[in-house]
Coordinates of C-alpha atoms and ligand atoms in Angstrom, one line a residue:
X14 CA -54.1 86.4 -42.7
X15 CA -51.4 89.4 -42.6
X16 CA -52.8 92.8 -42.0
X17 CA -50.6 94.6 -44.2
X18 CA -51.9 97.7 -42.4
X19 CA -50.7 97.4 -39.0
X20 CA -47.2 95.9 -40.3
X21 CA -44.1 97.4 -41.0
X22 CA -43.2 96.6 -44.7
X23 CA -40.5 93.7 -43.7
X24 CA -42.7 92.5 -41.5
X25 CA -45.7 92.3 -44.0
X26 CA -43.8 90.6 -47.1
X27 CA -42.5 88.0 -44.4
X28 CA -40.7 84.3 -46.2
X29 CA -43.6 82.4 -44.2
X30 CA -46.5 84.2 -46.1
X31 CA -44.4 83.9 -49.6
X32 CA -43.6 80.1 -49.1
X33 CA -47.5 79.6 -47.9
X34 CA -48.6 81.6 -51.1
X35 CA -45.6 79.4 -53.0
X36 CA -47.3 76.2 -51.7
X37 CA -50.7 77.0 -52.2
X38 CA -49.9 78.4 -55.9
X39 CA -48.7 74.8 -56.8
X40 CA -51.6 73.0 -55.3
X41 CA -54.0 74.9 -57.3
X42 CA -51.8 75.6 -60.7
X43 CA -54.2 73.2 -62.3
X44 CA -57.4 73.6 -60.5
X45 CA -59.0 74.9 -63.4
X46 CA -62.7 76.3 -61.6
X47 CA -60.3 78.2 -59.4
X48 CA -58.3 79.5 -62.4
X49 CA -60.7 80.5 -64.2
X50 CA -62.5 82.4 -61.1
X51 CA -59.8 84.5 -60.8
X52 CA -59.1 85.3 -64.3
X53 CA -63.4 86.5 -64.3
X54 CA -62.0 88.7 -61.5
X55 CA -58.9 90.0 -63.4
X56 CA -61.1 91.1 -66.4
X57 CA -63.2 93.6 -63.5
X58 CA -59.6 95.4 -64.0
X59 CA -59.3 95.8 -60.1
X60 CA -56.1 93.9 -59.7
X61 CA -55.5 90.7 -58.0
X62 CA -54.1 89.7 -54.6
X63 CA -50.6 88.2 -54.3
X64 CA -52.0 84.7 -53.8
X65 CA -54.6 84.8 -56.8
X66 CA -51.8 86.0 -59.3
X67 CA -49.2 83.7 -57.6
X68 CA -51.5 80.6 -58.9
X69 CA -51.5 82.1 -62.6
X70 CA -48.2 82.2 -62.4
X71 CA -47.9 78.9 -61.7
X72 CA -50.2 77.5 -63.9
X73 CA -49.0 76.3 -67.2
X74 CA -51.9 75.4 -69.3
X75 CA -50.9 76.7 -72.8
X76 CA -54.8 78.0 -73.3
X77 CA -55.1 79.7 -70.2
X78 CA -51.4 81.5 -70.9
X79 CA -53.4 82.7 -74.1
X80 CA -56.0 83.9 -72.1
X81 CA -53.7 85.8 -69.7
X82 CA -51.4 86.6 -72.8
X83 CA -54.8 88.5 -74.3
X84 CA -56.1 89.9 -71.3
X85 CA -52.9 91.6 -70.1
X86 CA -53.0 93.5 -73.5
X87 CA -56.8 94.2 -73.6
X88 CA -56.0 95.9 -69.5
X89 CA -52.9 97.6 -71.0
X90 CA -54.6 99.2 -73.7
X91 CA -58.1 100.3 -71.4
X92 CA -55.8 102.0 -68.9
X93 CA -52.9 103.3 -71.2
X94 CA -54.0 103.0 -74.8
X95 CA -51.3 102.2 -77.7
X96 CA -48.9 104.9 -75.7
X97 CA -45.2 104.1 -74.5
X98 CA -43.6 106.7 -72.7
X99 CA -39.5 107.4 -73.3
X100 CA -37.0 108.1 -71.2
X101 CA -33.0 108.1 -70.5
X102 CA -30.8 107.3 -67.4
X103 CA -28.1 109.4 -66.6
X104 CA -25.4 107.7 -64.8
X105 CA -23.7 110.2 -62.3
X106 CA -21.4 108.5 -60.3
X107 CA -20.1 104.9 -59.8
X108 CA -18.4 105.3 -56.3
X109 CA -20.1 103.1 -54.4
X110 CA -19.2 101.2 -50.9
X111 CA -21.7 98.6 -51.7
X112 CA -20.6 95.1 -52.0
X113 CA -23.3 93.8 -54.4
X114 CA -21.7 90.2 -55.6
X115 CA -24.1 91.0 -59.1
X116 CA -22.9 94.9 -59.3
X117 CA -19.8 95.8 -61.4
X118 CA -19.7 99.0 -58.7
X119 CA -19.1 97.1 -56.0
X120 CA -16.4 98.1 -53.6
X121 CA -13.7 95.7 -54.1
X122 CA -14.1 95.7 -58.1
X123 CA -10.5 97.6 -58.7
X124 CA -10.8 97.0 -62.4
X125 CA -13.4 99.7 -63.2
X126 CA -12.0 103.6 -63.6
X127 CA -14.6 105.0 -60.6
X128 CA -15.8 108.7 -62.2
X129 CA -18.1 110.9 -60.5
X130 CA -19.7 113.9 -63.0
X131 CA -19.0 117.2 -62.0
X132 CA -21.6 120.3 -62.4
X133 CA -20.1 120.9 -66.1
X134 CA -19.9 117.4 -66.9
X135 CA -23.7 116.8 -66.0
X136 CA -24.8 120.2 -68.0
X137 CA -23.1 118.3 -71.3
X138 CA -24.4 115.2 -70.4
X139 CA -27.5 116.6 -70.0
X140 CA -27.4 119.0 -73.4
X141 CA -26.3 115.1 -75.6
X142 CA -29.5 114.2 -74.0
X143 CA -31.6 116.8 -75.0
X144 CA -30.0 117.2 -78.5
X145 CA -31.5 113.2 -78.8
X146 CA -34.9 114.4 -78.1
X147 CA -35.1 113.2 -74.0
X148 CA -37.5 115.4 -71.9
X149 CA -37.6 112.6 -69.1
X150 CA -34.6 111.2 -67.0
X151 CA -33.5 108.7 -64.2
X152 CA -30.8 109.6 -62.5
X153 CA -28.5 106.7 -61.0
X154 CA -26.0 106.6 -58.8
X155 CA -24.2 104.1 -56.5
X156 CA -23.9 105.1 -52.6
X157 CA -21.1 106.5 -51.3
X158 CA -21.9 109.3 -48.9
X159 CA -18.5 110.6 -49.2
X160 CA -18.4 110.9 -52.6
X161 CA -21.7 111.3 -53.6
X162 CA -23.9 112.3 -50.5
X163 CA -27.5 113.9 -51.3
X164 CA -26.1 117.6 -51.5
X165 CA -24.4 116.2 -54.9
X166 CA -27.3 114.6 -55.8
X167 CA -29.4 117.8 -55.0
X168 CA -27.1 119.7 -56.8
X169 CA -27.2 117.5 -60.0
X170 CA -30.9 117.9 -60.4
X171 CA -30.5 121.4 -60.0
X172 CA -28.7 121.4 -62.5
X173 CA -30.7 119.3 -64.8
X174 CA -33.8 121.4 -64.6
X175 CA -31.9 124.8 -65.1
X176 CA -30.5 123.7 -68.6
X177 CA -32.0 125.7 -71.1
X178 CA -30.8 124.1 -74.7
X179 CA -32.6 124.9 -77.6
X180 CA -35.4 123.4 -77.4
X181 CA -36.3 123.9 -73.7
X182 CA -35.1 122.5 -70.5
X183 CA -36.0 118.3 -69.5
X184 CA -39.1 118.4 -67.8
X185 CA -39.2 115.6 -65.2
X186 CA -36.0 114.0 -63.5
X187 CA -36.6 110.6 -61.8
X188 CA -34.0 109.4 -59.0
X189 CA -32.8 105.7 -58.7
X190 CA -30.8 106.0 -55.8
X191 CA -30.1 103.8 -52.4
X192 CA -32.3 103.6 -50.0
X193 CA -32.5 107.3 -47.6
X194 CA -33.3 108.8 -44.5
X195 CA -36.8 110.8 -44.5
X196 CA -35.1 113.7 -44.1
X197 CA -33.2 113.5 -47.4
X198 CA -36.6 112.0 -49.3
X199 CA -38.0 115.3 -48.3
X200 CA -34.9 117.3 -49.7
X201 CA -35.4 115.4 -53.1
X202 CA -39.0 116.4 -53.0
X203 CA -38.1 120.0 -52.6
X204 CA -36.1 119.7 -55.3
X205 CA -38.8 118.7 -57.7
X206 CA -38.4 114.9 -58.7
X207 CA -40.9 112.8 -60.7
X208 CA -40.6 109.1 -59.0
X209 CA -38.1 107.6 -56.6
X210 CA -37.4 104.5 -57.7
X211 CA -35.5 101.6 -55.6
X212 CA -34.9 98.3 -56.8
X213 CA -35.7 95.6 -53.9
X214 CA -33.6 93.5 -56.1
X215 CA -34.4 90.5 -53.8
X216 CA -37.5 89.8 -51.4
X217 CA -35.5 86.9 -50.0
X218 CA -34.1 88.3 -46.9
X219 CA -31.4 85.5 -46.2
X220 CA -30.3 85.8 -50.0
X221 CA -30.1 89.4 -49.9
X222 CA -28.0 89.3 -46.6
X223 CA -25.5 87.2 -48.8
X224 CA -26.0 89.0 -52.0
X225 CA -25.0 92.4 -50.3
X226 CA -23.0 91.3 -48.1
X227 CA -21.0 94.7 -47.0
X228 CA -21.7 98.3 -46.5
X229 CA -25.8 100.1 -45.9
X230 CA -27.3 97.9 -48.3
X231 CA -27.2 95.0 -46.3
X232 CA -29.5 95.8 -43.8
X233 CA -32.8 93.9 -45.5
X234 CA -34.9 96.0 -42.8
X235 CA -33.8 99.3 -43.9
X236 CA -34.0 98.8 -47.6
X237 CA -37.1 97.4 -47.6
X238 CA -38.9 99.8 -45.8
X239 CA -37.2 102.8 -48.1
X240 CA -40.7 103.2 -49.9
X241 CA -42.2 104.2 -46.4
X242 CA -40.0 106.8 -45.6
X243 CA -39.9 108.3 -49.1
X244 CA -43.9 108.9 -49.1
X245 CA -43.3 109.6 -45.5
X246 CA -40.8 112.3 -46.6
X247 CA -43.6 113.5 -49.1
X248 CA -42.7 111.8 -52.0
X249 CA -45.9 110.0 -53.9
X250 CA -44.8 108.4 -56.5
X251 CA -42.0 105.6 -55.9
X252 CA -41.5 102.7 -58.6
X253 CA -40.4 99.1 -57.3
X254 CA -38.5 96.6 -58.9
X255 CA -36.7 92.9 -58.1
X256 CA -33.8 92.1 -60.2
X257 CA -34.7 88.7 -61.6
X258 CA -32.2 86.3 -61.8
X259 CA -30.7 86.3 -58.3
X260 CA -33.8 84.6 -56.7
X261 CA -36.7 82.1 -57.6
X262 CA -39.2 84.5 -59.9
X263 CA -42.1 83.0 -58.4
X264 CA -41.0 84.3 -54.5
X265 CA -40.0 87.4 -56.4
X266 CA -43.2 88.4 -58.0
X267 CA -44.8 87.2 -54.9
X268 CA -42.8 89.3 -52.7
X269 CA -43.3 92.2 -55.0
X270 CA -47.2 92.4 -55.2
X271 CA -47.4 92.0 -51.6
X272 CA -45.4 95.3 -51.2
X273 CA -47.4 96.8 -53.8
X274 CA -50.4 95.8 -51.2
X275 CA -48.5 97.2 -48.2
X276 CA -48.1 100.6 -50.2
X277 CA -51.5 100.8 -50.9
X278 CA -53.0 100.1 -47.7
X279 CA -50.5 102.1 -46.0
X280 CA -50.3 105.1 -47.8
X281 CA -54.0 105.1 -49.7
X282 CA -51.4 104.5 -53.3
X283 CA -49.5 101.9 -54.7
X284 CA -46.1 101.6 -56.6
X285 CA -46.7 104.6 -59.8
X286 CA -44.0 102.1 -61.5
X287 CA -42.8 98.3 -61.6
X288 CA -39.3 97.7 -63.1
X289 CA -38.6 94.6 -64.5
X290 CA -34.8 94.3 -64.6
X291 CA -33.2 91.3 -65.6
X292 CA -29.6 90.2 -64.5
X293 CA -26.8 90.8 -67.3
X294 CA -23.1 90.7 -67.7
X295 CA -20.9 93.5 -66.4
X296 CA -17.3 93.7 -65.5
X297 CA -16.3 91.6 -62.6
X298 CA -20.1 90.0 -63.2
X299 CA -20.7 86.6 -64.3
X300 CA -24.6 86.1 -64.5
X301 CA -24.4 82.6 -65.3
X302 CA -23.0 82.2 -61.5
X303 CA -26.4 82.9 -60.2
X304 CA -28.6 80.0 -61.5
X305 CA -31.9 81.9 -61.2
X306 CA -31.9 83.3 -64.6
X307 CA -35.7 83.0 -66.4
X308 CA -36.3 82.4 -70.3
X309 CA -38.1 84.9 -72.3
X310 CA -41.0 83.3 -71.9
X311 CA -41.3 83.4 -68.5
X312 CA -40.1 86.7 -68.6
X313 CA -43.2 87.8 -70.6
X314 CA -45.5 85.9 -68.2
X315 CA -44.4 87.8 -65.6
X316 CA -44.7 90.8 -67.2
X317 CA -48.4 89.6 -68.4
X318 CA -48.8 88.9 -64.7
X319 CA -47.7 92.1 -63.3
X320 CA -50.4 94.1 -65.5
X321 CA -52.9 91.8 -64.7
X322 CA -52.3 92.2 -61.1
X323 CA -52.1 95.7 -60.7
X324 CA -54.0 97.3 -63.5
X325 CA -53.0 100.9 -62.8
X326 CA -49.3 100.4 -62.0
X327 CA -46.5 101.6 -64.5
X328 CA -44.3 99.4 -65.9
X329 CA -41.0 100.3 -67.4
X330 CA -38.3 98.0 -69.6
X331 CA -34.5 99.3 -70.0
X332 CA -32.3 98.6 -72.9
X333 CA -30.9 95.3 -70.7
X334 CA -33.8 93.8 -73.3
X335 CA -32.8 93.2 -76.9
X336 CA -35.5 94.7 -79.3
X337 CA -37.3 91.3 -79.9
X338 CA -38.4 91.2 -76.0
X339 CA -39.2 94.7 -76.0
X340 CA -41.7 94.1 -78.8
X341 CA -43.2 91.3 -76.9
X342 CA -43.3 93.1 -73.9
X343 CA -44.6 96.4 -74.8
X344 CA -48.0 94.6 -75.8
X345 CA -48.3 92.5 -72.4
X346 CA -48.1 95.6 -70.5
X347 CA -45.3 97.9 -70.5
X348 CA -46.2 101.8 -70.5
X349 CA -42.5 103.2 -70.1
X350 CA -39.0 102.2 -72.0
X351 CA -35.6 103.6 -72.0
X352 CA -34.1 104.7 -75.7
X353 CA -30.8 105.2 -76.5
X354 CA -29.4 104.6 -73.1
X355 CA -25.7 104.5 -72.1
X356 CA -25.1 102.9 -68.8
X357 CA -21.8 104.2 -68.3
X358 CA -20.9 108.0 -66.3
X359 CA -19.9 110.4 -69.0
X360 CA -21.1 108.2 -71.6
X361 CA -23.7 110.5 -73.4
X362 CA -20.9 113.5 -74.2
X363 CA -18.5 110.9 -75.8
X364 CA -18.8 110.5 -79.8
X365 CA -18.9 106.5 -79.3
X366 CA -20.7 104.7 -76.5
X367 CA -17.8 104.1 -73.7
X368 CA -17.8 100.6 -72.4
X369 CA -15.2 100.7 -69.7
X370 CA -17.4 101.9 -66.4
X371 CA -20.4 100.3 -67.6
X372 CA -23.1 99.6 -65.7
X373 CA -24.0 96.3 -67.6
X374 CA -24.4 95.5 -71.4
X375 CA -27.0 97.1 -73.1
X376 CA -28.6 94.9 -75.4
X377 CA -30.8 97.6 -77.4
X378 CA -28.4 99.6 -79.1
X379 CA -30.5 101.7 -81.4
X380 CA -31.0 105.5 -81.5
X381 CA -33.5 107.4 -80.1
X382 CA -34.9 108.0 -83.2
X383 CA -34.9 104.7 -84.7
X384 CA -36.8 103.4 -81.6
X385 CA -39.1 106.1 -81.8
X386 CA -40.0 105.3 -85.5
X387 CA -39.9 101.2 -84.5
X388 CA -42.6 102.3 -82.0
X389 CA -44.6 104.0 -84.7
X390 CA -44.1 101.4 -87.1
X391 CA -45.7 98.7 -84.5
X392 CA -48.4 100.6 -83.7
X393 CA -47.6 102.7 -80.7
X394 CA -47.5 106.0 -80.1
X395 CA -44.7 107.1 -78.3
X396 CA -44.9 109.7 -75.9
X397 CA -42.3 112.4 -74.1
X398 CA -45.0 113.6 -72.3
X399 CA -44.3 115.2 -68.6
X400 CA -47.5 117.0 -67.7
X401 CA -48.9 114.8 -64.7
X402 CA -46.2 115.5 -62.5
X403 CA -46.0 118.8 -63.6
X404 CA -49.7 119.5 -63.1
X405 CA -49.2 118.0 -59.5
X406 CA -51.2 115.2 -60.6
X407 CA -48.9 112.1 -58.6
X408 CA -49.8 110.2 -56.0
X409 CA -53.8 108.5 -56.1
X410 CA -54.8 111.9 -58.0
X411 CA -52.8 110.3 -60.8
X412 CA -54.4 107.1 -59.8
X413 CA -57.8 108.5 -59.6
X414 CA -57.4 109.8 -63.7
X415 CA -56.1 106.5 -64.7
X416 CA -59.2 104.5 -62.7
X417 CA -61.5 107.3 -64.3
X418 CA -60.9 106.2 -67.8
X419 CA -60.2 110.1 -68.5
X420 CA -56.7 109.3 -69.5
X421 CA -57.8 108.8 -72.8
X422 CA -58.7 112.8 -72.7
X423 CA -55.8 113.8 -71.2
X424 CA -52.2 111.6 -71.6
X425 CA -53.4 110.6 -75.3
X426 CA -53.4 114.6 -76.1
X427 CA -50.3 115.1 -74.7
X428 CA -48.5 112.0 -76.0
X429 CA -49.0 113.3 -79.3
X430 CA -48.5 117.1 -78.8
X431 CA -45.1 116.3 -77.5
X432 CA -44.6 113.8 -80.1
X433 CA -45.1 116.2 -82.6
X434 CA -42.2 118.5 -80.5
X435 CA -40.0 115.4 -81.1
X436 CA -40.6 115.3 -84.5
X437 CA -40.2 119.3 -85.6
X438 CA -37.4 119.2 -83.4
X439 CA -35.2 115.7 -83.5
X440 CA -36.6 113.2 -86.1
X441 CA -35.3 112.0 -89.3
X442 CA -37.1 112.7 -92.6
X443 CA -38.1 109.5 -92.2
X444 CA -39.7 109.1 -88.7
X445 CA -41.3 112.6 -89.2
X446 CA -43.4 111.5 -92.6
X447 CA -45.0 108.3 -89.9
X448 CA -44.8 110.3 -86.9
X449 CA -47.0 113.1 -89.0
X450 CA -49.6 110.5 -90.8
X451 CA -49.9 108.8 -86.8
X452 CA -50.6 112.1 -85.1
X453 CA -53.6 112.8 -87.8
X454 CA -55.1 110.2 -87.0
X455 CA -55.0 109.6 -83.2
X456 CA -56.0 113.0 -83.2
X457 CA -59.5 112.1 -84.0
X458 CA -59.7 109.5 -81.5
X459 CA -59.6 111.5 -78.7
X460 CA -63.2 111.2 -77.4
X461 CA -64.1 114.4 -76.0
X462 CA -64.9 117.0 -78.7
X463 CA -63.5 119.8 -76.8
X464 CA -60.4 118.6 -76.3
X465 CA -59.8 117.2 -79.6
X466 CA -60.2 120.9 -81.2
X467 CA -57.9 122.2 -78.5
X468 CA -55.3 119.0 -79.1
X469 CA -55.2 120.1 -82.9
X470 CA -54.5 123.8 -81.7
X471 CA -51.7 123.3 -80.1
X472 CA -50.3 120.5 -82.5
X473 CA -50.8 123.3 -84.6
X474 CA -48.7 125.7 -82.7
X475 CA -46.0 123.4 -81.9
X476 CA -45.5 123.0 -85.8
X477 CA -45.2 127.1 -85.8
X478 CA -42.4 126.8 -83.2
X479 CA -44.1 127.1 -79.6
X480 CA -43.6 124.3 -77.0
X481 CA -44.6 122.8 -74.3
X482 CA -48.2 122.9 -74.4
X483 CA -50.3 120.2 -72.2
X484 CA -53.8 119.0 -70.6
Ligands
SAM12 N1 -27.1 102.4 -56.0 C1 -28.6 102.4 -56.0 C2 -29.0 101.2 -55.3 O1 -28.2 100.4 -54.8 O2 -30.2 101.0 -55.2 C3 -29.3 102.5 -57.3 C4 -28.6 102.6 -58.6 S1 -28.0 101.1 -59.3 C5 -27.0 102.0 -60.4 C6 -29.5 100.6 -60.3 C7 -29.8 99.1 -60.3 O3 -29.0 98.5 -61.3 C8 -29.7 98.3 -59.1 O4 -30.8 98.5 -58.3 C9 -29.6 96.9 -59.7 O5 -30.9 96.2 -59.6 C10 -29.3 97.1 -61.1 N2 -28.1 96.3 -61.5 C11 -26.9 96.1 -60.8 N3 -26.1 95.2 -61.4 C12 -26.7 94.8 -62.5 C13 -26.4 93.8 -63.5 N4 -25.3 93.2 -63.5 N5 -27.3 93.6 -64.5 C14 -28.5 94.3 -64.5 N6 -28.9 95.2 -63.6 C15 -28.0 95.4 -62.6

């Protein structure tokens, strides 16, 4: 067996473990005993190893789908209740000398206008943003050190937190951005980011080499070990995701819960988030030329799977899901979900949603507020909360709340305090006369005494116009 350990990320998820984990996965998909062993070991709620979730995956017993179907929801309701946390990308630049064959910014697409935001641009961006209700953003941006090296970056973010509009500044900035030197991870910590995210997009090295074929991102090695170097730079909270449709999804989600167990024994913490990206159209971007696209269905398994797996882990959906897979999705496991979102640089200022630099098509279209009622409506509670970060609670402390059960004492409080924010502040009539009736009543089920009177306090004082209260 790997020690994941002693080994260097690429070296730990290596194609001989995954195909070995593949193989084995398929012998056992219906050994039943075996099955059923490790789903009595899922419901301890202490995660499963690559090869134990690998075999659920490839089992496809309708009653034991059920079963994982019911558990993944009981696991994401222990560790993160009935509460979805929002958020907003904010596209900043689509320069990029990548050569991604699945990325409308890749270098030699001349059909897109390439637009990078400047300091003003990203203060009105940033303003549309807020005036939707957003306290919580990813920043994205191709690579292209000329154009948009980390001092750009840096200086975005800066200028992100220093907006002061109406209601208050946003409160956490997360950064989706190619893979860095330590150095730079460490100047992005300075500058007070929530989670560095990176999408692996592929764990299969020799696709990857072909599916990024020019420029940094094509060295597997480098990319792959980006994680490392971001918590070695200081950063503790980094979210993973694989892009699925350019590779098998069973070496995918194989690959990817082996690097979760490389962070982990590495660095004492796993991934804080999972993205689940799928492939979809863009400009210059045919999806259907890579033949590794997965049904809704399996889609939702592997979601399932993923919460199952690693109980304590994140997991966020953008609007490249329609509204009917979000609903699905947000009851299998998913804690965080984009609203709103326009994939395009410059696209929040502009009165309609621009569709010329793109990103890829967004398939949820609503408004932030109509999601936000949706949520409401189906029973969730969604939340614009900021406060772990901002209480320096990232890393394994954040870990060590979640595995405590106190969450229920501490992020159910603040889900609702700052949903109350959203609705004095943003909501329709409409959402506000739910959002009001909700917050009553999941007031009362926060357990501890104490903090439920001090939760009605400040709900209290937000509705008498103060702000940004929090456990
Ligand atoms: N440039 C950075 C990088 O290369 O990691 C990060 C930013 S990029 C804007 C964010 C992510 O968008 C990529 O990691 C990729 O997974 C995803 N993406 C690219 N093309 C896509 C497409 N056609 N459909 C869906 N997602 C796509």
């Amino acid at each position: 067996m790997y020690d994941p350990k002693s080994l260097k990320a690429e070296e730990f998820i290596c194609h001989e473990e995954i195909e070995d984990t593949l193989k084995y996965a398929d012998e056992n998909k219906d050994n039943l005993p075996l099955i059923r062993e490790i789903l009595d070991k899922a419901r301890l709620c202490k995660g499963l190893s690559h090869r134990e979730a690998s075999v659920l995956l490839a089992c496809e017993d309708p009653e034991i789908l059920d079963e994982i179907y019911k558990l993944a929801n009981e696991i994401k309701h222990k560790f993160y209740g009935n509460r979805i946390v929002m958020f907003a990308p904010l596209y900043l630049s689509n320069y990029c000398v990548n050569g991604c064959t699945y990325c409308p910014y890749h270098r030699q697409n001349h059909h897109i206008p390439r637009r990078k935001l400047t300091q003003e641009e990203v203060a009105k961006e940033v303003i549309a943003l807020q005036d939707m209700g957003h306290k919580r953003l990813a920043i994205e941006a191709g690579e292209d050190p000329v154009n948009n090296p980390i001092e750009y970056i840096l200086d975005c973010i800066k200028t992100i937190y220093s907006i002061q509009h109406k209601n208050g500044a946003i409160r956490r900035v997360n950064v989706n951005i190619a893979a860095t030197t330590v150095e730079n991870y460490r100047k992005l910590k300075e500058a007070g980011i929530g989670t560095y995210i990176l999408f692996q997009e592929t764990y299969h090295k020799e696709s990857y080499e072909k599916l990024h074929p020019t420029g940094p991102k094509h060295n597997y090695a480098y990319h792959t070990e980006a994680m490392d170097r971001a918590m070695e730079g200081g950063i503790d909270d980094v979210g993973l995701g694989v892009l699925y449709g350019l590779e098998m999804y069973r070496y995918e989600f194989c690959g990817q819960l082996m690097h979760a167990e490389h962070l982990e024994a590495v660095h004492g913490v796993g991934p804080h988030t999972i993205s689940v990206p799928r492939l979809k159209k863009a400009d210059d971007i045919d999806p259907t030329k890579f033949d590794n696209g997965i049904s809704d269905e399996t889609f939702a398994k592997i979601c399932a799977l993923i919460r199952i797996a690693v109980p304590y882990t994140g997991m966020i959906i953008s609007t490249r899901e329609s509204q009917k897979v979000r609903a699905q999705v947000i009851n299998l496991g998913v804690s965080q979900i984009s609203g709103a979102s326009r994939t395009s640089v410059g696209g929040y200022a502009e009165e309609e949603r621009p569709t010329d630099t793109e990103q890829f098509d967004v398939s949820d279209q609503r408004s932030l507020d109509e999601v936000v009622r949706w949520l409401m409506e189906t029973d969730h509670i969604p939340s614009f909360c900021t406060a772990c970060y901002r209480e320096g609670r990232t890393g394994d402390r954040f870990m060590s709340l979640c595995k405590s059960g106190q969450i229920q004492n501490c992020c159910h409080p603040n889900a609702l305090i700052t949903l109350k924010e959203f609705l004095e502040d943003y909501a329709s009539p409409e959402t506000k006369a739910i959002g009001e009736k909700m917050i009553a009543q999941e007031l009362e089920n926060i357990p501890n005494e104490k903090t439920r009177s001090i939760a009605k306090g400040y709900v209290e004082k937000v509705a008498h116009g103060e702000r940004d209260f929090r456990f």
